[in-house]
């Protein structure tokens, strides 16, 4: 009888353990960022993440208030950047934010992207659409981006409790000598692998410039704190 009661108790506990690892157990850990660009979601104050783009290009982002975060990064000191973001609306599954991706090139000046983003959260993921414009205050050789407009479309879709499909895509117009021309689009697709206990994320994907037609793999790692 004791053995039977123990077996029944173990059987009763199995769904509880399984439920901790079901498909809908929790949203992805890194829903405030796609592969590169942030979504309109916000970080909690004092929380953030460190990213190694392509495995070795470091950047970070940290929440300062419930609606403001800031971060930055560097490419061996040759190019440095800061990434402030302000969430202007959050409610009913929708978020809106405005942000800057501001690059500083020692000896040349600065350039960047000012943009806004809208994120809609679903049961198993989210999609984000954003639009922005490049600006520049650098020598003429670096003014390739000034005045160019950019559209960003991306999303996340959980395909297992620890795996999320992520897509991030760019298209827009570039101003050349006073006129606008279609610029080269960039497509990024891949998966995000999560290890929740260590708060470690690994992004494995492929990026493609359609005008060139040659895909390239990429790898990011993220540690959340």
PDB file of C-alpha atoms in Angstrom:
ATOM      1  CA  UNK A   1       0.000   0.000   0.000  1.00  0.00           C
ATOM      2  CA  UNK A   2       2.829   2.349   0.890  1.00  0.00           C
ATOM      3  CA  UNK A   3       4.519   1.633  -2.440  1.00  0.00           C
ATOM      4  CA  UNK A   4       1.266   2.254  -4.289  1.00  0.00           C
ATOM      5  CA  UNK A   5       0.703   5.540  -2.483  1.00  0.00           C
ATOM      6  CA  UNK A   6       4.257   6.630  -3.285  1.00  0.00           C
ATOM      7  CA  UNK A   7       3.814   5.772  -6.951  1.00  0.00           C
ATOM      8  CA  UNK A   8       0.567   7.730  -7.099  1.00  0.00           C
ATOM      9  CA  UNK A   9       2.234  10.694  -5.382  1.00  0.00           C
ATOM     10  CA  UNK A  10       5.122  10.623  -7.869  1.00  0.00           C
ATOM     11  CA  UNK A  11       2.676  10.437 -10.775  1.00  0.00           C
ATOM     12  CA  UNK A  12       0.759  13.381  -9.395  1.00  0.00           C
ATOM     13  CA  UNK A  13       3.953  15.430  -9.203  1.00  0.00           C
ATOM     14  CA  UNK A  14       5.061  14.710 -12.790  1.00  0.00           C
ATOM     15  CA  UNK A  15       2.738  17.250 -14.459  1.00  0.00           C
ATOM     16  CA  UNK A  16       3.992  19.962 -12.088  1.00  0.00           C
ATOM     17  CA  UNK A  17       7.599  19.272 -13.071  1.00  0.00           C
ATOM     18  CA  UNK A  18       6.680  19.034 -16.745  1.00  0.00           C
ATOM     19  CA  UNK A  19       4.736  22.280 -16.537  1.00  0.00           C
ATOM     20  CA  UNK A  20       7.937  24.087 -15.593  1.00  0.00           C
ATOM     21  CA  UNK A  21       9.309  23.270 -19.044  1.00  0.00           C
ATOM     22  CA  UNK A  22       6.217  23.519 -21.245  1.00  0.00           C
ATOM     23  CA  UNK A  23       6.006  25.462 -24.483  1.00  0.00           C
ATOM     24  CA  UNK A  24       4.223  28.431 -22.903  1.00  0.00           C
ATOM     25  CA  UNK A  25       6.142  28.583 -19.636  1.00  0.00           C
ATOM     26  CA  UNK A  26       7.636  32.072 -20.036  1.00  0.00           C
ATOM     27  CA  UNK A  27       8.469  34.734 -22.638  1.00  0.00           C
ATOM     28  CA  UNK A  28      11.978  34.802 -24.136  1.00  0.00           C
ATOM     29  CA  UNK A  29      14.541  36.334 -21.801  1.00  0.00           C
ATOM     30  CA  UNK A  30      15.860  38.853 -24.315  1.00  0.00           C
ATOM     31  CA  UNK A  31      12.640  40.314 -25.662  1.00  0.00           C
ATOM     32  CA  UNK A  32      14.013  43.874 -25.358  1.00  0.00           C
ATOM     33  CA  UNK A  33      16.359  43.247 -28.316  1.00  0.00           C
ATOM     34  CA  UNK A  34      16.356  41.494 -31.657  1.00  0.00           C
ATOM     35  CA  UNK A  35      19.789  40.457 -32.986  1.00  0.00           C
ATOM     36  CA  UNK A  36      21.096  44.025 -33.107  1.00  0.00           C
ATOM     37  CA  UNK A  37      18.327  46.600 -32.784  1.00  0.00           C
ATOM     38  CA  UNK A  38      16.240  46.927 -29.627  1.00  0.00           C
ATOM     39  CA  UNK A  39      12.493  46.453 -29.542  1.00  0.00           C
ATOM     40  CA  UNK A  40      10.120  48.926 -27.877  1.00  0.00           C
ATOM     41  CA  UNK A  41      10.122  46.864 -24.677  1.00  0.00           C
ATOM     42  CA  UNK A  42      12.073  48.114 -21.693  1.00  0.00           C
ATOM     43  CA  UNK A  43      14.541  46.783 -19.143  1.00  0.00           C
ATOM     44  CA  UNK A  44      13.789  46.880 -15.441  1.00  0.00           C
ATOM     45  CA  UNK A  45      15.895  49.375 -13.457  1.00  0.00           C
ATOM     46  CA  UNK A  46      19.240  47.867 -12.532  1.00  0.00           C
ATOM     47  CA  UNK A  47      18.846  44.983 -14.980  1.00  0.00           C
ATOM     48  CA  UNK A  48      20.540  44.669 -18.337  1.00  0.00           C
ATOM     49  CA  UNK A  49      22.717  42.574 -20.577  1.00  0.00           C
ATOM     50  CA  UNK A  50      26.175  42.318 -22.120  1.00  0.00           C
ATOM     51  CA  UNK A  51      26.416  41.193 -25.759  1.00  0.00           C
ATOM     52  CA  UNK A  52      29.279  39.875 -27.831  1.00  0.00           C
ATOM     53  CA  UNK A  53      28.315  40.624 -31.447  1.00  0.00           C
ATOM     54  CA  UNK A  54      29.994  38.147 -33.776  1.00  0.00           C
ATOM     55  CA  UNK A  55      31.378  36.661 -30.593  1.00  0.00           C
ATOM     56  CA  UNK A  56      33.843  39.447 -29.773  1.00  0.00           C
ATOM     57  CA  UNK A  57      32.413  42.968 -30.433  1.00  0.00           C
ATOM     58  CA  UNK A  58      31.149  44.030 -26.992  1.00  0.00           C
ATOM     59  CA  UNK A  59      28.167  46.184 -26.093  1.00  0.00           C
ATOM     60  CA  UNK A  60      25.807  46.514 -23.144  1.00  0.00           C
ATOM     61  CA  UNK A  61      22.436  47.962 -22.146  1.00  0.00           C
ATOM     62  CA  UNK A  62      21.104  48.660 -18.637  1.00  0.00           C
ATOM     63  CA  UNK A  63      17.763  49.876 -17.328  1.00  0.00           C
ATOM     64  CA  UNK A  64      17.921  53.203 -15.455  1.00  0.00           C
ATOM     65  CA  UNK A  65      14.203  53.803 -14.845  1.00  0.00           C
ATOM     66  CA  UNK A  66      11.128  51.733 -15.800  1.00  0.00           C
ATOM     67  CA  UNK A  67      11.029  53.618 -19.122  1.00  0.00           C
ATOM     68  CA  UNK A  68      14.641  54.592 -19.837  1.00  0.00           C
ATOM     69  CA  UNK A  69      17.728  52.509 -20.587  1.00  0.00           C
ATOM     70  CA  UNK A  70      21.189  53.355 -21.867  1.00  0.00           C
ATOM     71  CA  UNK A  71      24.148  51.409 -23.163  1.00  0.00           C
ATOM     72  CA  UNK A  72      27.157  51.515 -25.411  1.00  0.00           C
ATOM     73  CA  UNK A  73      29.988  49.598 -26.970  1.00  0.00           C
ATOM     74  CA  UNK A  74      33.252  49.800 -28.857  1.00  0.00           C
ATOM     75  CA  UNK A  75      35.043  48.230 -31.796  1.00  0.00           C
ATOM     76  CA  UNK A  76      38.634  48.226 -30.536  1.00  0.00           C
ATOM     77  CA  UNK A  77      38.359  51.976 -29.877  1.00  0.00           C
ATOM     78  CA  UNK A  78      38.120  52.713 -33.605  1.00  0.00           C
ATOM     79  CA  UNK A  79      34.348  53.208 -33.410  1.00  0.00           C
ATOM     80  CA  UNK A  80      32.450  53.784 -30.173  1.00  0.00           C
ATOM     81  CA  UNK A  81      28.696  54.041 -29.682  1.00  0.00           C
ATOM     82  CA  UNK A  82      25.980  54.892 -27.167  1.00  0.00           C
ATOM     83  CA  UNK A  83      22.399  53.586 -27.252  1.00  0.00           C
ATOM     84  CA  UNK A  84      19.860  55.538 -25.159  1.00  0.00           C
ATOM     85  CA  UNK A  85      16.231  54.392 -25.395  1.00  0.00           C
ATOM     86  CA  UNK A  86      13.046  55.950 -23.969  1.00  0.00           C
ATOM     87  CA  UNK A  87       9.777  54.033 -23.832  1.00  0.00           C
ATOM     88  CA  UNK A  88       6.909  56.468 -24.392  1.00  0.00           C
ATOM     89  CA  UNK A  89       4.004  54.007 -24.152  1.00  0.00           C
ATOM     90  CA  UNK A  90       3.430  50.585 -22.629  1.00  0.00           C
ATOM     91  CA  UNK A  91       0.095  48.834 -22.307  1.00  0.00           C
ATOM     92  CA  UNK A  92      -2.274  46.118 -23.541  1.00  0.00           C
ATOM     93  CA  UNK A  93       0.490  44.175 -25.278  1.00  0.00           C
ATOM     94  CA  UNK A  94       1.796  47.168 -27.206  1.00  0.00           C
ATOM     95  CA  UNK A  95       4.893  49.291 -26.571  1.00  0.00           C
ATOM     96  CA  UNK A  96       6.334  52.375 -28.264  1.00  0.00           C
ATOM     97  CA  UNK A  97       9.890  53.678 -27.858  1.00  0.00           C
ATOM     98  CA  UNK A  98      12.260  56.207 -29.374  1.00  0.00           C
ATOM     99  CA  UNK A  99      16.018  55.748 -29.382  1.00  0.00           C
ATOM    100  CA  UNK A 100      19.412  56.703 -30.768  1.00  0.00           C
ATOM    101  CA  UNK A 101      22.229  54.584 -32.119  1.00  0.00           C
ATOM    102  CA  UNK A 102      25.007  57.170 -31.987  1.00  0.00           C
ATOM    103  CA  UNK A 103      28.485  56.324 -33.327  1.00  0.00           C
ATOM    104  CA  UNK A 104      31.629  58.290 -32.536  1.00  0.00           C
ATOM    105  CA  UNK A 105      34.654  57.898 -34.819  1.00  0.00           C
ATOM    106  CA  UNK A 106      37.769  59.423 -33.228  1.00  0.00           C
ATOM    107  CA  UNK A 107      39.405  61.889 -35.582  1.00  0.00           C
ATOM    108  CA  UNK A 108      36.420  62.047 -37.938  1.00  0.00           C
ATOM    109  CA  UNK A 109      33.280  62.979 -36.012  1.00  0.00           C
ATOM    110  CA  UNK A 110      30.003  61.222 -35.354  1.00  0.00           C
ATOM    111  CA  UNK A 111      27.047  59.668 -37.139  1.00  0.00           C
ATOM    112  CA  UNK A 112      24.023  57.710 -36.076  1.00  0.00           C
ATOM    113  CA  UNK A 113      20.414  56.655 -36.415  1.00  0.00           C
ATOM    114  CA  UNK A 114      17.432  58.286 -34.706  1.00  0.00           C
ATOM    115  CA  UNK A 115      14.424  55.990 -34.787  1.00  0.00           C
ATOM    116  CA  UNK A 116      11.140  54.951 -33.246  1.00  0.00           C
ATOM    117  CA  UNK A 117       9.779  51.452 -32.792  1.00  0.00           C
ATOM    118  CA  UNK A 118       6.459  49.789 -32.034  1.00  0.00           C
ATOM    119  CA  UNK A 119       6.345  46.286 -30.540  1.00  0.00           C
ATOM    120  CA  UNK A 120       3.241  44.116 -30.303  1.00  0.00           C
ATOM    121  CA  UNK A 121       3.504  41.157 -27.936  1.00  0.00           C
ATOM    122  CA  UNK A 122       1.687  37.898 -28.650  1.00  0.00           C
ATOM    123  CA  UNK A 123       1.313  34.738 -26.601  1.00  0.00           C
ATOM    124  CA  UNK A 124       4.435  33.110 -28.032  1.00  0.00           C
ATOM    125  CA  UNK A 125       6.493  36.016 -29.250  1.00  0.00           C
ATOM    126  CA  UNK A 126       6.376  39.557 -30.561  1.00  0.00           C
ATOM    127  CA  UNK A 127       6.821  41.585 -33.710  1.00  0.00           C
ATOM    128  CA  UNK A 128       8.470  44.983 -34.056  1.00  0.00           C
ATOM    129  CA  UNK A 129       8.356  47.627 -36.746  1.00  0.00           C
ATOM    130  CA  UNK A 130      10.494  50.751 -36.671  1.00  0.00           C
ATOM    131  CA  UNK A 131      11.503  53.697 -38.799  1.00  0.00           C
ATOM    132  CA  UNK A 132      14.371  56.128 -38.526  1.00  0.00           C
ATOM    133  CA  UNK A 133      16.740  58.488 -40.246  1.00  0.00           C
ATOM    134  CA  UNK A 134      20.524  58.640 -40.345  1.00  0.00           C
ATOM    135  CA  UNK A 135      22.450  61.775 -39.477  1.00  0.00           C
ATOM    136  CA  UNK A 136      26.141  62.629 -39.687  1.00  0.00           C
ATOM    137  CA  UNK A 137      28.642  65.196 -38.496  1.00  0.00           C
ATOM    138  CA  UNK A 138      31.855  63.871 -39.980  1.00  0.00           C
ATOM    139  CA  UNK A 139      34.292  64.397 -42.835  1.00  0.00           C
ATOM    140  CA  UNK A 140      32.880  64.121 -46.358  1.00  0.00           C
ATOM    141  CA  UNK A 141      34.186  60.576 -46.807  1.00  0.00           C
ATOM    142  CA  UNK A 142      31.930  59.418 -43.963  1.00  0.00           C
ATOM    143  CA  UNK A 143      28.727  61.156 -45.089  1.00  0.00           C
ATOM    144  CA  UNK A 144      27.430  58.112 -46.964  1.00  0.00           C
ATOM    145  CA  UNK A 145      24.563  57.728 -44.485  1.00  0.00           C
ATOM    146  CA  UNK A 146      23.428  61.318 -43.967  1.00  0.00           C
ATOM    147  CA  UNK A 147      19.723  61.784 -44.638  1.00  0.00           C
ATOM    148  CA  UNK A 148      19.055  58.123 -45.400  1.00  0.00           C
ATOM    149  CA  UNK A 149      15.777  56.698 -44.160  1.00  0.00           C
ATOM    150  CA  UNK A 150      15.461  53.219 -42.735  1.00  0.00           C
ATOM    151  CA  UNK A 151      12.628  50.795 -42.032  1.00  0.00           C
ATOM    152  CA  UNK A 152      13.114  47.915 -39.614  1.00  0.00           C
ATOM    153  CA  UNK A 153      10.798  44.903 -39.449  1.00  0.00           C
ATOM    154  CA  UNK A 154      11.496  42.074 -37.039  1.00  0.00           C
ATOM    155  CA  UNK A 155       9.977  39.536 -34.742  1.00  0.00           C
ATOM    156  CA  UNK A 156      10.398  36.681 -32.302  1.00  0.00           C
ATOM    157  CA  UNK A 157       8.535  33.365 -32.291  1.00  0.00           C
ATOM    158  CA  UNK A 158       9.116  30.692 -29.678  1.00  0.00           C
ATOM    159  CA  UNK A 159       9.415  27.262 -31.284  1.00  0.00           C
ATOM    160  CA  UNK A 160      10.296  25.358 -28.096  1.00  0.00           C
ATOM    161  CA  UNK A 161      10.667  26.237 -24.395  1.00  0.00           C
ATOM    162  CA  UNK A 162      14.343  27.097 -24.927  1.00  0.00           C
ATOM    163  CA  UNK A 163      14.474  28.063 -28.606  1.00  0.00           C
ATOM    164  CA  UNK A 164      13.175  31.206 -30.314  1.00  0.00           C
ATOM    165  CA  UNK A 165      13.154  32.056 -34.015  1.00  0.00           C
ATOM    166  CA  UNK A 166      14.257  35.672 -34.559  1.00  0.00           C
ATOM    167  CA  UNK A 167      14.116  37.744 -37.731  1.00  0.00           C
ATOM    168  CA  UNK A 168      15.449  41.281 -38.269  1.00  0.00           C
ATOM    169  CA  UNK A 169      15.221  43.021 -41.631  1.00  0.00           C
ATOM    170  CA  UNK A 170      16.163  46.437 -43.006  1.00  0.00           C
ATOM    171  CA  UNK A 171      15.200  48.459 -46.065  1.00  0.00           C
ATOM    172  CA  UNK A 172      15.090  52.134 -46.901  1.00  0.00           C
ATOM    173  CA  UNK A 173      16.181  55.069 -48.998  1.00  0.00           C
ATOM    174  CA  UNK A 174      19.607  56.707 -49.213  1.00  0.00           C
ATOM    175  CA  UNK A 175      20.162  60.325 -50.256  1.00  0.00           C
ATOM    176  CA  UNK A 176      22.895  60.860 -52.837  1.00  0.00           C
ATOM    177  CA  UNK A 177      23.591  64.381 -54.074  1.00  0.00           C
ATOM    178  CA  UNK A 178      20.120  65.597 -53.191  1.00  0.00           C
ATOM    179  CA  UNK A 179      18.123  62.650 -54.562  1.00  0.00           C
ATOM    180  CA  UNK A 180      16.968  59.432 -52.884  1.00  0.00           C
ATOM    181  CA  UNK A 181      17.839  55.927 -54.068  1.00  0.00           C
ATOM    182  CA  UNK A 182      16.889  52.494 -52.727  1.00  0.00           C
ATOM    183  CA  UNK A 183      19.633  51.311 -50.429  1.00  0.00           C
ATOM    184  CA  UNK A 184      20.855  47.777 -49.956  1.00  0.00           C
ATOM    185  CA  UNK A 185      18.469  45.760 -47.799  1.00  0.00           C
ATOM    186  CA  UNK A 186      19.756  43.492 -45.044  1.00  0.00           C
ATOM    187  CA  UNK A 187      18.002  40.298 -43.961  1.00  0.00           C
ATOM    188  CA  UNK A 188      18.869  38.485 -40.723  1.00  0.00           C
ATOM    189  CA  UNK A 189      17.267  35.209 -39.637  1.00  0.00           C
ATOM    190  CA  UNK A 190      18.243  32.673 -37.011  1.00  0.00           C
ATOM    191  CA  UNK A 191      17.521  31.053 -33.683  1.00  0.00           C
ATOM    192  CA  UNK A 192      18.140  32.092 -30.091  1.00  0.00           C
ATOM    193  CA  UNK A 193      19.068  29.346 -27.648  1.00  0.00           C
ATOM    194  CA  UNK A 194      18.385  30.010 -23.973  1.00  0.00           C
ATOM    195  CA  UNK A 195      19.921  28.675 -20.805  1.00  0.00           C
ATOM    196  CA  UNK A 196      17.787  30.272 -18.134  1.00  0.00           C
ATOM    197  CA  UNK A 197      19.708  29.274 -14.994  1.00  0.00           C
ATOM    198  CA  UNK A 198      22.849  30.940 -16.278  1.00  0.00           C
ATOM    199  CA  UNK A 199      20.851  33.650 -18.101  1.00  0.00           C
ATOM    200  CA  UNK A 200      22.939  32.929 -21.173  1.00  0.00           C
ATOM    201  CA  UNK A 201      21.629  33.374 -24.723  1.00  0.00           C
ATOM    202  CA  UNK A 202      23.294  32.226 -27.945  1.00  0.00           C
ATOM    203  CA  UNK A 203      22.186  33.602 -31.335  1.00  0.00           C
ATOM    204  CA  UNK A 204      22.987  31.545 -34.422  1.00  0.00           C
ATOM    205  CA  UNK A 205      21.895  32.924 -37.749  1.00  0.00           C
ATOM    206  CA  UNK A 206      22.538  34.028 -41.299  1.00  0.00           C
ATOM    207  CA  UNK A 207      22.632  37.563 -42.681  1.00  0.00           C
ATOM    208  CA  UNK A 208      22.168  38.392 -46.340  1.00  0.00           C
ATOM    209  CA  UNK A 209      22.611  41.499 -48.457  1.00  0.00           C
ATOM    210  CA  UNK A 210      20.259  40.615 -51.366  1.00  0.00           C
ATOM    211  CA  UNK A 211      22.155  42.872 -53.771  1.00  0.00           C
ATOM    212  CA  UNK A 212      25.240  40.705 -53.298  1.00  0.00           C
ATOM    213  CA  UNK A 213      23.483  37.375 -52.838  1.00  0.00           C
ATOM    214  CA  UNK A 214      26.104  35.815 -50.571  1.00  0.00           C
ATOM    215  CA  UNK A 215      24.816  34.795 -47.109  1.00  0.00           C
ATOM    216  CA  UNK A 216      27.092  35.052 -44.106  1.00  0.00           C
ATOM    217  CA  UNK A 217      26.742  33.290 -40.734  1.00  0.00           C
ATOM    218  CA  UNK A 218      26.805  35.237 -37.487  1.00  0.00           C
ATOM    219  CA  UNK A 219      27.079  34.407 -33.800  1.00  0.00           C
ATOM    220  CA  UNK A 220      26.089  36.506 -30.798  1.00  0.00           C
ATOM    221  CA  UNK A 221      26.221  35.642 -27.107  1.00  0.00           C
ATOM    222  CA  UNK A 222      24.319  37.511 -24.396  1.00  0.00           C
ATOM    223  CA  UNK A 223      24.600  37.404 -20.611  1.00  0.00           C
ATOM    224  CA  UNK A 224      21.744  39.029 -18.702  1.00  0.00           C
ATOM    225  CA  UNK A 225      22.014  40.527 -15.244  1.00  0.00           C
TER     226      UNK A 225
END
